[in-house]
PDB file of C-alpha atoms in Angstrom:
ATOM      1  CA  MET A   1      54.946 323.669 -13.358  1.00  0.00           C
ATOM      2  CA  ILE A   2      58.713 323.600 -11.892  1.00  0.00           C
ATOM      3  CA  GLN A   3      58.000 321.050  -9.723  1.00  0.00           C
ATOM      4  CA  GLN A   4      56.729 318.343 -12.352  1.00  0.00           C
ATOM      5  CA  GLN A   5      60.358 319.248 -14.189  1.00  0.00           C
ATOM      6  CA  ILE A   6      62.442 318.149 -11.293  1.00  0.00           C
ATOM      7  CA  ASP A   7      59.623 315.266 -10.984  1.00  0.00           C
ATOM      8  CA  TYR A   8      60.377 313.935 -14.236  1.00  0.00           C
ATOM      9  CA  ALA A   9      63.536 315.009 -14.194  1.00  0.00           C
ATOM     10  CA  ARG A  10      64.094 312.184 -11.577  1.00  0.00           C
ATOM     11  CA  ILE A  11      61.890 309.718 -13.483  1.00  0.00           C
ATOM     12  CA  GLU A  12      64.097 309.793 -16.089  1.00  0.00           C
ATOM     13  CA  THR A  13      66.900 309.212 -14.401  1.00  0.00           C
ATOM     14  CA  ALA A  14      65.814 306.457 -11.928  1.00  0.00           C
ATOM     15  CA  ILE A  15      64.849 304.924 -15.687  1.00  0.00           C
ATOM     16  CA  TYR A  16      68.038 305.569 -16.967  1.00  0.00           C
ATOM     17  CA  TYR A  17      69.904 303.929 -14.112  1.00  0.00           C
ATOM     18  CA  ILE A  18      67.014 300.606 -13.908  1.00  0.00           C
ATOM     19  CA  LYS A  19      68.120 300.236 -17.811  1.00  0.00           C
ATOM     20  CA  ASP A  20      71.839 300.555 -17.397  1.00  0.00           C
ATOM     21  CA  HIS A  21      72.114 297.630 -13.960  1.00  0.00           C
ATOM     22  CA  LEU A  22      69.319 295.657 -15.563  1.00  0.00           C
ATOM     23  CA  GLN A  23      71.386 292.597 -15.071  1.00  0.00           C
ATOM     24  CA  ASP A  24      72.058 293.516 -11.242  1.00  0.00           C
ATOM     25  CA  GLN A  25      68.259 293.651 -10.953  1.00  0.00           C
ATOM     26  CA  PRO A  26      68.509 296.731  -8.354  1.00  0.00           C
ATOM     27  CA  SER A  27      66.429 297.557  -5.430  1.00  0.00           C
ATOM     28  CA  LEU A  28      64.229 299.883  -4.524  1.00  0.00           C
ATOM     29  CA  GLU A  29      66.302 301.911  -2.356  1.00  0.00           C
ATOM     30  CA  GLU A  30      69.243 301.419  -4.753  1.00  0.00           C
ATOM     31  CA  ILE A  31      66.790 303.011  -7.338  1.00  0.00           C
ATOM     32  CA  ALA A  32      65.080 306.074  -5.212  1.00  0.00           C
ATOM     33  CA  ALA A  33      68.608 306.754  -3.918  1.00  0.00           C
ATOM     34  CA  THR A  34      69.905 307.670  -7.642  1.00  0.00           C
ATOM     35  CA  VAL A  35      67.148 310.211  -7.344  1.00  0.00           C
ATOM     36  CA  GLN A  36      68.104 311.302  -3.532  1.00  0.00           C
ATOM     37  CA  LEU A  37      64.539 310.052  -2.518  1.00  0.00           C
ATOM     38  CA  SER A  38      63.743 307.794   0.342  1.00  0.00           C
ATOM     39  CA  PRO A  39      62.231 304.610  -0.773  1.00  0.00           C
ATOM     40  CA  SER A  40      58.454 304.998  -0.135  1.00  0.00           C
ATOM     41  CA  HIS A  41      58.279 308.909  -1.182  1.00  0.00           C
ATOM     42  CA  PHE A  42      60.191 307.382  -5.180  1.00  0.00           C
ATOM     43  CA  GLN A  43      58.121 304.333  -5.095  1.00  0.00           C
ATOM     44  CA  LYS A  44      54.687 307.034  -4.810  1.00  0.00           C
ATOM     45  CA  LEU A  45      56.221 309.407  -7.455  1.00  0.00           C
ATOM     46  CA  PHE A  46      57.199 306.928  -9.783  1.00  0.00           C
ATOM     47  CA  THR A  47      53.830 304.609  -9.873  1.00  0.00           C
ATOM     48  CA  ALA A  48      51.617 308.013  -9.829  1.00  0.00           C
ATOM     49  CA  TRP A  49      53.908 308.883 -13.377  1.00  0.00           C
ATOM     50  CA  ALA A  50      53.854 305.322 -15.013  1.00  0.00           C
ATOM     51  CA  GLY A  51      51.123 303.556 -13.401  1.00  0.00           C
ATOM     52  CA  VAL A  52      53.040 300.566 -11.904  1.00  0.00           C
ATOM     53  CA  SER A  53      55.646 300.285  -9.352  1.00  0.00           C
ATOM     54  CA  PRO A  54      59.395 300.667 -10.297  1.00  0.00           C
ATOM     55  CA  LYS A  55      59.197 297.043  -9.597  1.00  0.00           C
ATOM     56  CA  LYS A  56      56.816 295.883 -12.355  1.00  0.00           C
ATOM     57  CA  PHE A  57      58.678 298.352 -14.684  1.00  0.00           C
ATOM     58  CA  MET A  58      61.710 296.459 -14.005  1.00  0.00           C
ATOM     59  CA  GLN A  59      59.690 293.322 -14.497  1.00  0.00           C
ATOM     60  CA  TYR A  60      58.006 295.050 -17.330  1.00  0.00           C
ATOM     61  CA  LEU A  61      61.943 295.436 -19.101  1.00  0.00           C
ATOM     62  CA  SER A  62      63.857 291.913 -17.743  1.00  0.00           C
ATOM     63  CA  ILE A  63      61.424 290.163 -19.508  1.00  0.00           C
ATOM     64  CA  GLU A  64      61.907 292.105 -22.858  1.00  0.00           C
ATOM     65  CA  TYR A  65      65.460 291.367 -22.594  1.00  0.00           C
ATOM     66  CA  ALA A  66      64.890 287.857 -21.912  1.00  0.00           C
ATOM     67  CA  LYS A  67      62.658 287.235 -24.642  1.00  0.00           C
ATOM     68  CA  SER A  68      64.971 288.948 -27.117  1.00  0.00           C
ATOM     69  CA  LEU A  69      67.561 286.379 -25.500  1.00  0.00           C
ATOM     70  CA  LEU A  70      64.730 283.492 -25.947  1.00  0.00           C
ATOM     71  CA  GLN A  71      64.720 284.496 -29.880  1.00  0.00           C
ATOM     72  CA  ASN A  72      67.705 282.573 -30.323  1.00  0.00           C
ATOM     73  CA  PRO A  73      67.301 279.125 -30.559  1.00  0.00           C
ATOM     74  CA  ALA A  74      70.120 277.628 -29.093  1.00  0.00           C
ATOM     75  CA  ALA A  75      69.371 279.261 -26.120  1.00  0.00           C
ATOM     76  CA  ARG A  76      68.814 277.925 -22.568  1.00  0.00           C
ATOM     77  CA  LEU A  77      66.364 279.012 -19.680  1.00  0.00           C
ATOM     78  CA  LEU A  78      69.603 278.987 -17.573  1.00  0.00           C
ATOM     79  CA  ASP A  79      71.753 281.035 -19.235  1.00  0.00           C
ATOM     80  CA  THR A  80      68.176 283.375 -19.994  1.00  0.00           C
ATOM     81  CA  ALA A  81      67.523 284.015 -16.539  1.00  0.00           C
ATOM     82  CA  HIS A  82      71.540 284.460 -15.182  1.00  0.00           C
ATOM     83  CA  ALA A  83      71.713 286.887 -18.319  1.00  0.00           C
ATOM     84  CA  THR A  84      68.550 289.296 -16.895  1.00  0.00           C
ATOM     85  CA  GLY A  85      69.718 289.266 -13.595  1.00  0.00           C
ATOM     86  CA  LEU A  86      67.826 286.499 -12.267  1.00  0.00           C
ATOM     87  CA  SER A  87      68.839 283.267  -9.848  1.00  0.00           C
ATOM     88  CA  GLY A  88      67.529 280.763 -11.879  1.00  0.00           C
ATOM     89  CA  THR A  89      65.244 279.142 -14.165  1.00  0.00           C
ATOM     90  CA  SER A  90      62.674 279.431 -11.246  1.00  0.00           C
ATOM     91  CA  ARG A  91      62.265 283.172 -10.952  1.00  0.00           C
ATOM     92  CA  LEU A  92      62.180 283.366 -14.724  1.00  0.00           C
ATOM     93  CA  HIS A  93      59.096 281.244 -14.640  1.00  0.00           C
ATOM     94  CA  ASP A  94      57.300 283.459 -12.430  1.00  0.00           C
ATOM     95  CA  LEU A  95      59.025 286.702 -14.312  1.00  0.00           C
ATOM     96  CA  PHE A  96      56.956 284.866 -17.630  1.00  0.00           C
ATOM     97  CA  ILE A  97      53.918 283.890 -15.691  1.00  0.00           C
ATOM     98  CA  THR A  98      53.391 287.013 -14.438  1.00  0.00           C
ATOM     99  CA  ILE A  99      53.560 289.602 -17.739  1.00  0.00           C
ATOM    100  CA  GLU A 100      53.236 287.433 -20.328  1.00  0.00           C
ATOM    101  CA  GLY A 101      50.720 284.298 -18.840  1.00  0.00           C
ATOM    102  CA  MET A 102      53.287 281.226 -20.390  1.00  0.00           C
ATOM    103  CA  THR A 103      56.204 279.524 -19.110  1.00  0.00           C
ATOM    104  CA  PRO A 104      59.237 280.622 -21.079  1.00  0.00           C
ATOM    105  CA  GLY A 105      59.933 277.349 -22.660  1.00  0.00           C
ATOM    106  CA  GLU A 106      56.042 278.531 -23.878  1.00  0.00           C
ATOM    107  CA  PHE A 107      57.187 281.628 -24.902  1.00  0.00           C
ATOM    108  CA  LYS A 108      60.319 280.164 -26.976  1.00  0.00           C
ATOM    109  CA  GLN A 109      58.312 277.337 -29.042  1.00  0.00           C
ATOM    110  CA  GLY A 110      56.462 280.692 -30.545  1.00  0.00           C
ATOM    111  CA  GLY A 111      53.239 278.641 -31.159  1.00  0.00           C
ATOM    112  CA  ALA A 112      55.325 275.190 -32.267  1.00  0.00           C
ATOM    113  CA  GLY A 113      52.393 273.095 -32.537  1.00  0.00           C
ATOM    114  CA  LEU A 114      49.546 275.172 -33.479  1.00  0.00           C
ATOM    115  CA  HIS A 115      48.062 275.316 -36.799  1.00  0.00           C
ATOM    116  CA  ILE A 116      47.347 279.202 -38.786  1.00  0.00           C
ATOM    117  CA  ASN A 117      44.937 279.588 -41.075  1.00  0.00           C
ATOM    118  CA  TYR A 118      44.939 283.518 -42.962  1.00  0.00           C
ATOM    119  CA  SER A 119      43.572 285.242 -45.651  1.00  0.00           C
ATOM    120  CA  PHE A 120      42.595 288.883 -46.356  1.00  0.00           C
ATOM    121  CA  ALA A 121      40.004 290.289 -46.604  1.00  0.00           C
ATOM    122  CA  ASP A 122      38.353 294.111 -47.610  1.00  0.00           C
ATOM    123  CA  SER A 123      36.789 296.099 -44.885  1.00  0.00           C
ATOM    124  CA  PRO A 124      35.439 299.813 -45.120  1.00  0.00           C
ATOM    125  CA  PHE A 125      38.635 300.873 -43.552  1.00  0.00           C
ATOM    126  CA  GLY A 126      41.273 299.030 -45.764  1.00  0.00           C
ATOM    127  CA  GLN A 127      42.483 295.510 -45.994  1.00  0.00           C
ATOM    128  CA  LEU A 128      42.756 293.453 -43.212  1.00  0.00           C
ATOM    129  CA  ILE A 129      44.461 290.105 -42.849  1.00  0.00           C
ATOM    130  CA  ILE A 130      42.797 287.902 -40.157  1.00  0.00           C
ATOM    131  CA  ALA A 131      44.326 284.221 -38.915  1.00  0.00           C
ATOM    132  CA  SER A 132      42.508 281.225 -36.787  1.00  0.00           C
ATOM    133  CA  THR A 133      43.796 278.855 -34.911  1.00  0.00           C
ATOM    134  CA  THR A 134      40.976 276.111 -34.470  1.00  0.00           C
ATOM    135  CA  LYS A 135      40.000 277.656 -31.002  1.00  0.00           C
ATOM    136  CA  GLY A 136      39.309 281.430 -32.787  1.00  0.00           C
ATOM    137  CA  ILE A 137      40.874 284.203 -34.061  1.00  0.00           C
ATOM    138  CA  CYS A 138      44.061 284.888 -32.933  1.00  0.00           C
ATOM    139  CA  HIS A 139      45.331 288.142 -35.118  1.00  0.00           C
ATOM    140  CA  LEU A 140      43.645 290.623 -36.844  1.00  0.00           C
ATOM    141  CA  PHE A 141      45.306 293.523 -38.417  1.00  0.00           C
ATOM    142  CA  PHE A 142      44.637 296.321 -41.141  1.00  0.00           C
ATOM    143  CA  ALA A 143      47.193 294.770 -44.102  1.00  0.00           C
ATOM    144  CA  THR A 144      48.793 297.650 -46.363  1.00  0.00           C
ATOM    145  CA  ASP A 145      51.202 295.525 -47.511  1.00  0.00           C
ATOM    146  CA  LYS A 146      50.477 291.612 -47.952  1.00  0.00           C
ATOM    147  CA  GLN A 147      53.904 290.531 -47.674  1.00  0.00           C
ATOM    148  CA  GLN A 148      54.694 292.411 -44.523  1.00  0.00           C
ATOM    149  CA  ALA A 149      51.484 291.519 -43.047  1.00  0.00           C
ATOM    150  CA  VAL A 150      52.549 287.857 -43.157  1.00  0.00           C
ATOM    151  CA  ASP A 151      55.811 288.447 -41.868  1.00  0.00           C
ATOM    152  CA  ASN A 152      54.156 290.149 -38.726  1.00  0.00           C
ATOM    153  CA  LEU A 153      52.208 287.411 -38.647  1.00  0.00           C
ATOM    154  CA  ARG A 154      55.134 285.193 -38.493  1.00  0.00           C
ATOM    155  CA  SER A 155      56.857 287.030 -35.924  1.00  0.00           C
ATOM    156  CA  ARG A 156      53.912 286.487 -33.482  1.00  0.00           C
ATOM    157  CA  PHE A 157      53.787 282.633 -34.303  1.00  0.00           C
ATOM    158  CA  PRO A 158      57.219 282.032 -35.061  1.00  0.00           C
ATOM    159  CA  GLN A 159      57.229 278.263 -35.213  1.00  0.00           C
ATOM    160  CA  ALA A 160      53.435 277.838 -35.718  1.00  0.00           C
ATOM    161  CA  THR A 161      52.212 276.494 -39.136  1.00  0.00           C
ATOM    162  CA  LEU A 162      50.609 278.765 -41.630  1.00  0.00           C
ATOM    163  CA  HIS A 163      48.187 278.436 -43.858  1.00  0.00           C
ATOM    164  CA  PRO A 164      46.729 280.495 -46.866  1.00  0.00           C
ATOM    165  CA  ALA A 165      43.043 279.768 -45.820  1.00  0.00           C
ATOM    166  CA  THR A 166      40.225 281.288 -44.817  1.00  0.00           C
ATOM    167  CA  ASP A 167      37.833 279.586 -42.480  1.00  0.00           C
ATOM    168  CA  LYS A 168      34.400 279.556 -41.061  1.00  0.00           C
ATOM    169  CA  LEU A 169      35.289 281.334 -37.830  1.00  0.00           C
ATOM    170  CA  GLN A 170      36.825 283.896 -40.382  1.00  0.00           C
ATOM    171  CA  GLN A 171      33.642 284.633 -42.064  1.00  0.00           C
ATOM    172  CA  ASN A 172      31.484 284.369 -39.334  1.00  0.00           C
ATOM    173  CA  ALA A 173      34.114 287.360 -37.660  1.00  0.00           C
ATOM    174  CA  LEU A 174      34.246 289.146 -40.576  1.00  0.00           C
ATOM    175  CA  GLY A 175      30.610 289.349 -40.926  1.00  0.00           C
ATOM    176  CA  ILE A 176      30.443 291.915 -38.395  1.00  0.00           C
ATOM    177  CA  PHE A 177      31.186 294.629 -40.315  1.00  0.00           C
ATOM    178  CA  HIS A 178      27.407 293.347 -41.881  1.00  0.00           C
ATOM    179  CA  LYS A 179      25.954 292.457 -38.465  1.00  0.00           C
ATOM    180  CA  ASP A 180      24.662 294.109 -35.507  1.00  0.00           C
ATOM    181  CA  TRP A 181      27.969 294.622 -33.060  1.00  0.00           C
ATOM    182  CA  ARG A 182      25.617 293.257 -30.308  1.00  0.00           C
ATOM    183  CA  GLN A 183      26.092 289.815 -32.484  1.00  0.00           C
ATOM    184  CA  LEU A 184      29.942 290.055 -31.062  1.00  0.00           C
ATOM    185  CA  ASP A 185      29.999 287.478 -28.885  1.00  0.00           C
ATOM    186  CA  GLN A 186      28.968 285.055 -31.129  1.00  0.00           C
ATOM    187  CA  ILE A 187      32.854 285.099 -32.515  1.00  0.00           C
ATOM    188  CA  LYS A 188      35.465 283.097 -31.335  1.00  0.00           C
ATOM    189  CA  LEU A 189      38.755 284.999 -30.243  1.00  0.00           C
ATOM    190  CA  HIS A 190      41.921 282.492 -29.287  1.00  0.00           C
ATOM    191  CA  LEU A 191      43.485 285.332 -26.995  1.00  0.00           C
ATOM    192  CA  ALA A 192      46.926 285.163 -25.128  1.00  0.00           C
ATOM    193  CA  GLY A 193      48.271 287.516 -23.196  1.00  0.00           C
ATOM    194  CA  THR A 194      48.870 288.871 -19.688  1.00  0.00           C
ATOM    195  CA  PRO A 195      46.236 288.687 -16.432  1.00  0.00           C
ATOM    196  CA  PHE A 196      46.182 292.582 -16.709  1.00  0.00           C
ATOM    197  CA  GLN A 197      45.941 292.304 -20.624  1.00  0.00           C
ATOM    198  CA  LEU A 198      43.007 290.348 -20.953  1.00  0.00           C
ATOM    199  CA  LYS A 199      41.457 291.960 -18.399  1.00  0.00           C
ATOM    200  CA  VAL A 200      41.693 294.939 -19.769  1.00  0.00           C
ATOM    201  CA  TRP A 201      40.994 293.404 -23.677  1.00  0.00           C
ATOM    202  CA  GLU A 202      37.702 292.047 -22.202  1.00  0.00           C
ATOM    203  CA  SER A 203      37.047 295.761 -20.843  1.00  0.00           C
ATOM    204  CA  LEU A 204      37.418 297.215 -24.174  1.00  0.00           C
ATOM    205  CA  LEU A 205      34.925 294.736 -25.444  1.00  0.00           C
ATOM    206  CA  LYS A 206      32.031 296.069 -23.416  1.00  0.00           C
ATOM    207  CA  ILE A 207      32.437 299.093 -24.876  1.00  0.00           C
ATOM    208  CA  PRO A 208      28.727 299.426 -26.881  1.00  0.00           C
ATOM    209  CA  GLN A 209      29.177 300.966 -31.007  1.00  0.00           C
ATOM    210  CA  GLY A 210      28.891 304.630 -31.295  1.00  0.00           C
ATOM    211  CA  ASN A 211      30.282 304.777 -27.567  1.00  0.00           C
ATOM    212  CA  LEU A 212      33.355 306.772 -26.397  1.00  0.00           C
ATOM    213  CA  VAL A 213      35.258 306.436 -23.283  1.00  0.00           C
ATOM    214  CA  THR A 214      38.964 306.940 -21.906  1.00  0.00           C
ATOM    215  CA  TYR A 215      42.241 305.842 -20.620  1.00  0.00           C
ATOM    216  CA  GLY A 216      41.014 306.573 -17.445  1.00  0.00           C
ATOM    217  CA  ASP A 217      37.706 305.295 -17.878  1.00  0.00           C
ATOM    218  CA  ILE A 218      39.400 301.709 -18.560  1.00  0.00           C
ATOM    219  CA  ALA A 219      41.593 301.514 -15.727  1.00  0.00           C
ATOM    220  CA  GLN A 220      38.648 302.457 -13.481  1.00  0.00           C
ATOM    221  CA  HIS A 221      36.267 299.876 -14.545  1.00  0.00           C
ATOM    222  CA  ILE A 222      39.632 297.041 -14.006  1.00  0.00           C
ATOM    223  CA  ASP A 223      39.631 298.630 -10.240  1.00  0.00           C
ATOM    224  CA  LYS A 224      43.591 299.931 -11.569  1.00  0.00           C
ATOM    225  CA  PRO A 225      42.641 303.693 -11.044  1.00  0.00           C
ATOM    226  CA  SER A 226      46.233 304.629 -11.126  1.00  0.00           C
ATOM    227  CA  ALA A 227      47.504 302.668 -14.249  1.00  0.00           C
ATOM    228  CA  ALA A 228      45.751 304.734 -17.131  1.00  0.00           C
ATOM    229  CA  ARG A 229      49.251 304.506 -18.731  1.00  0.00           C
ATOM    230  CA  ALA A 230      49.751 300.632 -18.104  1.00  0.00           C
ATOM    231  CA  VAL A 231      45.811 300.091 -19.781  1.00  0.00           C
ATOM    232  CA  GLY A 232      47.740 302.766 -22.555  1.00  0.00           C
ATOM    233  CA  THR A 233      50.319 299.751 -23.412  1.00  0.00           C
ATOM    234  CA  ALA A 234      47.785 297.211 -22.556  1.00  0.00           C
ATOM    235  CA  ILE A 235      45.820 298.711 -25.778  1.00  0.00           C
ATOM    236  CA  GLY A 236      48.384 299.318 -27.169  1.00  0.00           C
ATOM    237  CA  SER A 237      49.022 295.590 -27.825  1.00  0.00           C
ATOM    238  CA  ASN A 238      45.829 294.378 -29.179  1.00  0.00           C
ATOM    239  CA  PRO A 239      46.630 291.336 -31.722  1.00  0.00           C
ATOM    240  CA  ILE A 240      42.616 292.146 -33.122  1.00  0.00           C
ATOM    241  CA  ALA A 241      41.607 295.525 -34.537  1.00  0.00           C
ATOM    242  CA  PHE A 242      37.830 296.532 -34.634  1.00  0.00           C
ATOM    243  CA  LEU A 243      36.517 293.380 -32.895  1.00  0.00           C
ATOM    244  CA  ILE A 244      38.517 294.361 -29.826  1.00  0.00           C
ATOM    245  CA  PRO A 245      37.322 297.840 -30.003  1.00  0.00           C
ATOM    246  CA  CYS A 246      40.247 299.679 -28.746  1.00  0.00           C
ATOM    247  CA  HIS A 247      39.243 303.265 -31.211  1.00  0.00           C
ATOM    248  CA  ARG A 248      37.189 303.534 -28.684  1.00  0.00           C
ATOM    249  CA  VAL A 249      39.480 305.049 -26.365  1.00  0.00           C
ATOM    250  CA  ILE A 250      40.152 308.175 -26.246  1.00  0.00           C
ATOM    251  CA  GLN A 251      42.534 310.415 -24.093  1.00  0.00           C
ATOM    252  CA  ASN A 252      40.597 312.629 -21.496  1.00  0.00           C
ATOM    253  CA  THR A 253      41.303 315.464 -23.258  1.00  0.00           C
ATOM    254  CA  GLY A 254      38.972 315.233 -25.647  1.00  0.00           C
ATOM    255  CA  ARG A 255      41.589 314.269 -28.572  1.00  0.00           C
ATOM    256  CA  LEU A 256      41.710 310.872 -30.416  1.00  0.00           C
ATOM    257  CA  GLY A 257      45.028 309.534 -29.056  1.00  0.00           C
ATOM    258  CA  GLY A 258      47.301 307.122 -31.069  1.00  0.00           C
ATOM    259  CA  TYR A 259      46.032 304.356 -32.712  1.00  0.00           C
ATOM    260  CA  MET A 260      47.858 301.553 -34.367  1.00  0.00           C
ATOM    261  CA  TRP A 261      46.770 301.266 -37.505  1.00  0.00           C
ATOM    262  CA  GLY A 262      46.889 305.191 -37.982  1.00  0.00           C
ATOM    263  CA  GLU A 263      44.894 308.083 -36.618  1.00  0.00           C
ATOM    264  CA  THR A 264      43.145 308.713 -39.659  1.00  0.00           C
ATOM    265  CA  ARG A 265      42.026 305.163 -39.604  1.00  0.00           C
ATOM    266  CA  LYS A 266      40.891 305.791 -35.881  1.00  0.00           C
ATOM    267  CA  THR A 267      38.735 308.817 -37.659  1.00  0.00           C
ATOM    268  CA  ALA A 268      36.882 306.698 -40.375  1.00  0.00           C
ATOM    269  CA  ILE A 269      35.950 303.864 -37.533  1.00  0.00           C
ATOM    270  CA  ILE A 270      34.564 306.223 -35.153  1.00  0.00           C
ATOM    271  CA  GLY A 271      32.811 308.340 -37.615  1.00  0.00           C
ATOM    272  CA  TRP A 272      31.928 304.784 -39.272  1.00  0.00           C
ATOM    273  CA  GLU A 273      30.180 303.594 -36.127  1.00  0.00           C
ATOM    274  CA  ALA A 274      28.273 306.944 -35.238  1.00  0.00           C
ATOM    275  CA  ALA A 275      26.529 306.610 -38.697  1.00  0.00           C
ATOM    276  CA  GLN A 276      25.545 303.155 -37.929  1.00  0.00           C
ATOM    277  CA  GLN A 277      24.287 303.771 -34.520  1.00  0.00           C
ATOM    278  CA  SER A 278      21.868 306.179 -36.176  1.00  0.00           C
ATOM    279  CA  ALA A 279      21.030 304.802 -38.583  1.00  0.00           C
ATOM    280  CA  GLY A 280      19.928 301.836 -36.802  1.00  0.00           C
ATOM    281  CA  GLU A 281      17.869 304.879 -34.480  1.00  0.00           C
TER     282      GLU A 281
END
């Protein structure tokens, strides 16, 4: 226990150092020196704790900072790269492709050119906002406040044109509450995420209705057994509630764990699915 406390204190110190020196893009050696460990020892300790390497962790922080700068319509890519501590736009481009699965220009466009229909619908677990492009469902959130739900949708696609309208893609998707879950593959999804996020979400789609798995199980399934924390982060970014069943993932201890739309709702969905499964047997 004492060693765990010492290790966590080192991790915490390292994270503060990375955040304070993000624009300098410190090396592994520099970060390790702040906690008085060798680079190889620190790399092993940090990766075991975070599920990602110190370099990858710094990339996540860097891209969040770059994204905050690019929210400004006047922001230029070269200035953003330099402000993030990167040598130029090519490194900024590589960072966005690696982490976000899109170029910084595409991120800056914020869905420009996309036409998105959205509507509200009732479900056994509360009201939903569902949105679709011509390719498929791009957003499905539980919504307790309609205006807040629309604002949230707009924040995800700030430059897209939003239309309050329902369509066949939405109707087909909402039918999952009344159909056999095995018909899920007939529903079209329009997902945007990093390769890692897409891999995690794809893994979630393979969890049968009425079954539960752990974050560790998902990490094992995608051949990243030490990445349970990163898996949890990817699950927490799931843009399609219920259809991508992140509610079927629980902690290794058996506790339900967090849920973007509330643990009570997660409990209700798990119970409802178990009842549906029993009724079908």
